[in-house]
Short mmCIF file of C-alpha atoms in Angstrom, two decimals:
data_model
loop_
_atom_site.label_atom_id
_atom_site.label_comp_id
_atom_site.label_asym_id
_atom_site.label_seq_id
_atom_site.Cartn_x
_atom_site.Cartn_y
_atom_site.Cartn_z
CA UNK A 196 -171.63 96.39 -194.31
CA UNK A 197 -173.15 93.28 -195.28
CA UNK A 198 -176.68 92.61 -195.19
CA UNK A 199 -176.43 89.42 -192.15
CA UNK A 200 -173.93 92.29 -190.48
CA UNK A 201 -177.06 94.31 -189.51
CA UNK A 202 -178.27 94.79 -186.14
CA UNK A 203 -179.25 90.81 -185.01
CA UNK A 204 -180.56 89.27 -188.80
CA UNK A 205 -177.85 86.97 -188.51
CA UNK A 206 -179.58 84.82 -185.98
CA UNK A 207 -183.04 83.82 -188.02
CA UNK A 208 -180.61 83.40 -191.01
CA UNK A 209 -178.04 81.36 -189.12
CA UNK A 210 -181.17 79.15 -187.43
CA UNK A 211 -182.59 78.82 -191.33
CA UNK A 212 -179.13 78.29 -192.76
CA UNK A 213 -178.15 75.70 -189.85
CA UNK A 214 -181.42 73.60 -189.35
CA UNK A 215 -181.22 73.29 -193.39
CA UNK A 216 -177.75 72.06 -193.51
CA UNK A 217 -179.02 69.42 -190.17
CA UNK A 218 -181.15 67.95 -192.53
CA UNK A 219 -179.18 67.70 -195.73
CA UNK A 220 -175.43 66.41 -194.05
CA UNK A 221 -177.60 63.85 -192.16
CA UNK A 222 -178.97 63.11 -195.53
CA UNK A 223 -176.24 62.70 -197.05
CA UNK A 224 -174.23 60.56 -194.69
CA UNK A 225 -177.43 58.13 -194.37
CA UNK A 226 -177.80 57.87 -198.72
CA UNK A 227 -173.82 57.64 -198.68
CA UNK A 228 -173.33 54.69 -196.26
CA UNK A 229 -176.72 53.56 -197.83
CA UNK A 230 -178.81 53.60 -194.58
CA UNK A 231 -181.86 54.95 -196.38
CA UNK A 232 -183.88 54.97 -199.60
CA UNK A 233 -182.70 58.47 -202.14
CA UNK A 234 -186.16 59.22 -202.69
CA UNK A 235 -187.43 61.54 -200.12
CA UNK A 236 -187.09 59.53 -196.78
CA UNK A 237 -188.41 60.79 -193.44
CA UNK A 238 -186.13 63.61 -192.05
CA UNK A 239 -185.68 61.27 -188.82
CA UNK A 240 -185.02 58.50 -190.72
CA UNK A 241 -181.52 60.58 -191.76
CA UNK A 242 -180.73 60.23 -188.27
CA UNK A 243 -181.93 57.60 -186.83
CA UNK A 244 -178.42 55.09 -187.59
CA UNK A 245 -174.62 56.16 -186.08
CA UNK A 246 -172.79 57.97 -187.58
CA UNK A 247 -175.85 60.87 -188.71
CA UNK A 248 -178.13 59.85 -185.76
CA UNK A 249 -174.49 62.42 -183.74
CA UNK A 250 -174.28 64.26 -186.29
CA UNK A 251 -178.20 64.99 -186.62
CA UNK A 252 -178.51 65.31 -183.13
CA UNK A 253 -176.28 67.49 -182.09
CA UNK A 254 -176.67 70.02 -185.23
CA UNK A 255 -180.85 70.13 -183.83
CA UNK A 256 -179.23 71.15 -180.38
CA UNK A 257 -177.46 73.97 -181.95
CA UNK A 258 -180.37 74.77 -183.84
CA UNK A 259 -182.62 74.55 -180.63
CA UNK A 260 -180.60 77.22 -179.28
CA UNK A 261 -180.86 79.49 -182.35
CA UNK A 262 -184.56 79.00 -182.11
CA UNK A 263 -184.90 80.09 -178.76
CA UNK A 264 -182.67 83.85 -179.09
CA UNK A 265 -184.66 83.68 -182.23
CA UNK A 266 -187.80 83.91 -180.34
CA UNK A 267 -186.69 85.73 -177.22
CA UNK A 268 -185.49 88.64 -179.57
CA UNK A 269 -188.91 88.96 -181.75
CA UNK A 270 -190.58 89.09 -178.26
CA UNK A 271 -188.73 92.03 -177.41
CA UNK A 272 -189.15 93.73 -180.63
CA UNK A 273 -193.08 93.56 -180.30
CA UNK A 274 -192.16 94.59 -176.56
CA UNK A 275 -190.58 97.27 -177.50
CA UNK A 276 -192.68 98.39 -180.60
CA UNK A 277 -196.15 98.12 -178.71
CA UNK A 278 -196.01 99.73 -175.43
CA UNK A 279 -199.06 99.76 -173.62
CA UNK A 280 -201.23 97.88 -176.05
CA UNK A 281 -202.96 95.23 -174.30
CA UNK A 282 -204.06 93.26 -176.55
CA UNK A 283 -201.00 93.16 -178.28
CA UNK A 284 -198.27 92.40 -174.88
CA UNK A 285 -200.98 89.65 -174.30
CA UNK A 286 -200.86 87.56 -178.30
CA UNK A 287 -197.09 88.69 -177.68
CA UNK A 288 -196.65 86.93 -174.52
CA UNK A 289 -198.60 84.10 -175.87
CA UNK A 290 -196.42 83.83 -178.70
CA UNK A 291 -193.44 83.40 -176.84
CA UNK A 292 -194.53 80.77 -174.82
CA UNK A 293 -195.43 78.89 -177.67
CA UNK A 294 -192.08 79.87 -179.23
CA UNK A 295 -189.94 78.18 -176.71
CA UNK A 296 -192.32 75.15 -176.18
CA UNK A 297 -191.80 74.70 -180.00
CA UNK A 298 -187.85 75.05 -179.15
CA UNK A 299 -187.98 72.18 -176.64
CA UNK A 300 -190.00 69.92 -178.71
CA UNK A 301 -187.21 70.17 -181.45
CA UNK A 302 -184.33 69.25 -178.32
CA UNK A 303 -186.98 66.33 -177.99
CA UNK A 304 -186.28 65.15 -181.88
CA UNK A 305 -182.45 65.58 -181.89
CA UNK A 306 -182.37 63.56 -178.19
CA UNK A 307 -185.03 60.92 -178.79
CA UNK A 308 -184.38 59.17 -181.81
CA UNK A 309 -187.28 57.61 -183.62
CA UNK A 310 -186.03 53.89 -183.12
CA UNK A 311 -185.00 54.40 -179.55
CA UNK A 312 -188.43 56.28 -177.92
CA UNK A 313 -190.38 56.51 -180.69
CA UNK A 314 -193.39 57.81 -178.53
CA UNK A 315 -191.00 60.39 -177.03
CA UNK A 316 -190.21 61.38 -180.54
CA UNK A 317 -193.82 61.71 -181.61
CA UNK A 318 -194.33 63.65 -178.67
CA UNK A 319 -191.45 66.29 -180.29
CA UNK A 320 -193.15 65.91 -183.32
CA UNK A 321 -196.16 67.49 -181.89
CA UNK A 322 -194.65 70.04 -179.67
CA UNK A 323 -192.11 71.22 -182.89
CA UNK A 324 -194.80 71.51 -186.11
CA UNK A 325 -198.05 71.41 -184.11
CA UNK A 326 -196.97 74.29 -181.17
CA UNK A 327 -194.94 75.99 -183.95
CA UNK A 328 -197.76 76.11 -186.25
CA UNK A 329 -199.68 78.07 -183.23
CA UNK A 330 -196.72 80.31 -183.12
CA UNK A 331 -197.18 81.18 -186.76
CA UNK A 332 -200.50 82.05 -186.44
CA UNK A 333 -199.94 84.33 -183.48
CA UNK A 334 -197.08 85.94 -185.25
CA UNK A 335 -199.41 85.79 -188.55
CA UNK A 336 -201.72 88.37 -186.43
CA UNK A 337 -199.29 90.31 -184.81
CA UNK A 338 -197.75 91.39 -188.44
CA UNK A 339 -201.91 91.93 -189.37
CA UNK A 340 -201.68 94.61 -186.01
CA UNK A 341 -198.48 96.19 -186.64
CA UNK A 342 -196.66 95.56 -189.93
CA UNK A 343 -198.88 95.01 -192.82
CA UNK A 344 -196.55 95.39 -195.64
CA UNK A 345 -195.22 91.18 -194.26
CA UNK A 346 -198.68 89.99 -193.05
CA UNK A 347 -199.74 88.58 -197.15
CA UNK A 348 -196.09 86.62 -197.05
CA UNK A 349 -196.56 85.01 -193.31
CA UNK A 350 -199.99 84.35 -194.28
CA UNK A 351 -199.04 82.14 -197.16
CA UNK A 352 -196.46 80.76 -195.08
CA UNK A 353 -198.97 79.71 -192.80
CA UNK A 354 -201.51 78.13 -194.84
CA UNK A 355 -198.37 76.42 -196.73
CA UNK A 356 -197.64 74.85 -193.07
CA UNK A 357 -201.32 74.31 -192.32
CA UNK A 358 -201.72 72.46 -195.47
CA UNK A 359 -198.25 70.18 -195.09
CA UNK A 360 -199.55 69.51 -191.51
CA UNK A 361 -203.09 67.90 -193.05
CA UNK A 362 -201.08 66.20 -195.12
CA UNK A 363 -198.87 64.73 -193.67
CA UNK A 364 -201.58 63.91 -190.93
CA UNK A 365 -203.86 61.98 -192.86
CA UNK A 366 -201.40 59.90 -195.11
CA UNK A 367 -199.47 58.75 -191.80
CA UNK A 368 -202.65 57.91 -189.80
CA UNK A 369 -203.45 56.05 -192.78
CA UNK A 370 -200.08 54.58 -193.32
CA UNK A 371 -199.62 53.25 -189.61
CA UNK A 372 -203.66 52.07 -189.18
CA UNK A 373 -202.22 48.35 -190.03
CA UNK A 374 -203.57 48.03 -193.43
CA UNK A 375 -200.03 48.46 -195.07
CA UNK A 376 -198.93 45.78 -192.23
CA UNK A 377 -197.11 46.23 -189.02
CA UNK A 378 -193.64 47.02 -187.96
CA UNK A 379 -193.32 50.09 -190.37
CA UNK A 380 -191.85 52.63 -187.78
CA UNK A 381 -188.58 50.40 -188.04
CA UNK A 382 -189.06 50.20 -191.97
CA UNK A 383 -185.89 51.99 -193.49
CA UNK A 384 -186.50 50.93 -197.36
CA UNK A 385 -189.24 50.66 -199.32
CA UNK A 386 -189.87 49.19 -203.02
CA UNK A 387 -191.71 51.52 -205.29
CA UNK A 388 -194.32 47.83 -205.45
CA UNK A 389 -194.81 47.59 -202.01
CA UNK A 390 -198.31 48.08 -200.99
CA UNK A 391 -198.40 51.64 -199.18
CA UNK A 392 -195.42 53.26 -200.57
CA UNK A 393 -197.66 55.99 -202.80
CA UNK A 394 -198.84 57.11 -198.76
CA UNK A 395 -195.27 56.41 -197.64
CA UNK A 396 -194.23 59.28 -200.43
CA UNK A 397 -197.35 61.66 -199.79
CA UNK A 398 -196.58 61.65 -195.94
CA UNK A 399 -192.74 62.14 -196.71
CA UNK A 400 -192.94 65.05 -198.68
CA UNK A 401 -195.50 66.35 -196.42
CA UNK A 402 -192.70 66.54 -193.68
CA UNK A 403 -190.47 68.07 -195.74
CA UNK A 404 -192.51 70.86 -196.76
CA UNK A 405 -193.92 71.33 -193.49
CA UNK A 406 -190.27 71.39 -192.36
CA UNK A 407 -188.75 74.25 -194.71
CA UNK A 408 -192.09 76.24 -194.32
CA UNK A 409 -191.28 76.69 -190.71
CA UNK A 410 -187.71 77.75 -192.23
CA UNK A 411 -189.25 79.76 -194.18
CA UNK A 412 -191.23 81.60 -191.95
CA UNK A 413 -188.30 82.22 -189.98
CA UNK A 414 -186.88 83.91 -193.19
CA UNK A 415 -189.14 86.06 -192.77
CA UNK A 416 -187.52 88.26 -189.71
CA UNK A 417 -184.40 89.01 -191.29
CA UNK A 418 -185.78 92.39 -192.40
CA UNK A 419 -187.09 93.05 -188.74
CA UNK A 420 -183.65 92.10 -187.15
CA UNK A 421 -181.94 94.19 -189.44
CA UNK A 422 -182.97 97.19 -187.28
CA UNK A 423 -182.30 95.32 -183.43
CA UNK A 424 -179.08 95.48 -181.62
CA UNK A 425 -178.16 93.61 -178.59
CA UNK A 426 -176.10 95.57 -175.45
CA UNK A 427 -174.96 94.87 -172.11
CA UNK A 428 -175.39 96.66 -168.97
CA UNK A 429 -172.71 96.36 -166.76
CA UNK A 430 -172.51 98.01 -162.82
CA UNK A 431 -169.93 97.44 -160.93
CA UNK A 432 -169.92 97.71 -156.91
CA UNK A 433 -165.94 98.30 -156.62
CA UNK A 434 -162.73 99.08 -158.05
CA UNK A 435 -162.09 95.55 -158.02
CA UNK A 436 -162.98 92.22 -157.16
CA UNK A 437 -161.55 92.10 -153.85
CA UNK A 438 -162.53 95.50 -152.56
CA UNK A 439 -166.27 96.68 -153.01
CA UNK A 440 -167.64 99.32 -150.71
CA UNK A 441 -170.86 100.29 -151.34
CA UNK A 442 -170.26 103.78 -151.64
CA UNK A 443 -168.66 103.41 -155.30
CA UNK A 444 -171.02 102.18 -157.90
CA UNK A 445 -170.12 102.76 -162.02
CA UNK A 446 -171.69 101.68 -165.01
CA UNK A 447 -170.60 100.17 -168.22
CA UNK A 448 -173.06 100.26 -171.60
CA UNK A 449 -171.58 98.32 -173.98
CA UNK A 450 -172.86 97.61 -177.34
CA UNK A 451 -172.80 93.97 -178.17
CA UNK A 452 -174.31 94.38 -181.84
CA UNK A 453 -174.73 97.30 -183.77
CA UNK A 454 -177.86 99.20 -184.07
CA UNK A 455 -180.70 99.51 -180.74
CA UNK A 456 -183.05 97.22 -178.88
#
């Protein structure tokens, strides 16, 4: 058996994997029919012109929906793993509602192109990196409670996000404050002489490294879905779908996924 055949790893691997490739095809397609600059662009800007702004969009849905079993399943691990501990169901509760707010602030991105709403996209923005970040954190101090061998790696992970998030804070406050001029939120290309483009770069890469640490972190669960499995409960009220007394009741436990939740 493979190592992504294991119990559920697959799905932080495919959501890495997929929200990875998002970013590069869109890249691609945008440097290919010359829509952007080579040199580190912003990640919207790769989809912000047809024909990457369908293609970017709908490979962030798919990766929206990865992120969200993503979440639901770690929630059930720590479910699962920490009965009764209070303190624990609570950060674990907390952590996946920030989980799925950070899920529906990435929808926002791949729906609400930068040109078209750009405040609506900002608002993404926010809900994605700043939310997620949260959702590190709590995760960061869950692994600190319960698995201690992974806490070191999630905590570099996290200060790796922390710092691309002050980064890229403080080079695009002080790229959009007007002193570089106006209009720059429609700006596509940018000559290395232009006055701004060294903050242009800084709060570039910035997104880009905050963007694969998030990926990264998410790398981090494949050893902890190795040992989860997925199965379905199934009663049935009747021998079939036109007759169903309510004397005759039978169950059906099927495994979905090898391996136990």
């Amino acid at each position: 058996m493979w190592w992504f055949q294991q119990g559920l790893c697959f799905l932080p691997s495919a959501l890495v994997v997929w929200s990875a490739a998002s970013f590069i095809f869109s890249y691609i397609t945008a440097i290919l029919l010359r829509h952007i600059d080579p040199l580190v662009p912003y990640i919207s800007d790769t989809g912000t012109i047809p024909p990457e702004r369908c293609l970017f969009g709908i490979m962030l849905n798919i990766s929206t929906f990865l992120g969200i079993a993503t979440v639901y399943v770690r929630y059930k691990q720590v479910y699962a793993l920490s009965p009764g501990e209070l303190k624990i169901a609570r950060l674990n509760k907390a952590g996946f509602t920030l989980g799925m707010i950070s899920c529906f602030g990435l929808c926002i991105i791949a729906n609400f192109q930068k040109y078209t709403l750009f405040y609506m996209h900002v608002v993404g923005a926010c809900l994605t990196f700043g939310i997620g970040a949260i959702y590190i954190l709590v995760q960061t101090i869950l692994s600190y409670m319960m698995q201690p061998k992974i806490f070191w790696i999630r905590v570099i992970v996290l200060l790796w996000c922390g710092s691309s998030i002050a980064s890229m804070f403080v080079s695009s406050v002080l790229l959009y404050s007007g002193l570089y001029g106006t209009d720059l939120v429609q700006k596509l290309h940018w000559n290395p002489q232009e006055k701004g483009y060294i903050v242009h770069i800084i709060s570039t890469i910035s997104e880009w490294s905050l963007a694969f640490s998030f990926l990264s972190f998410f790398l981090t669960y494949i050893r902890d879905f190795q040992k989860i499995s997925l199965r379905a409960d199934v009663s049935l009220s009747g021998h079939n779908v036109c007759n169903t007394p309510n004397s005759f009741v039978a169950d059906e436990h099927t495994l979905l996924i090898g391996g136990r939740l």
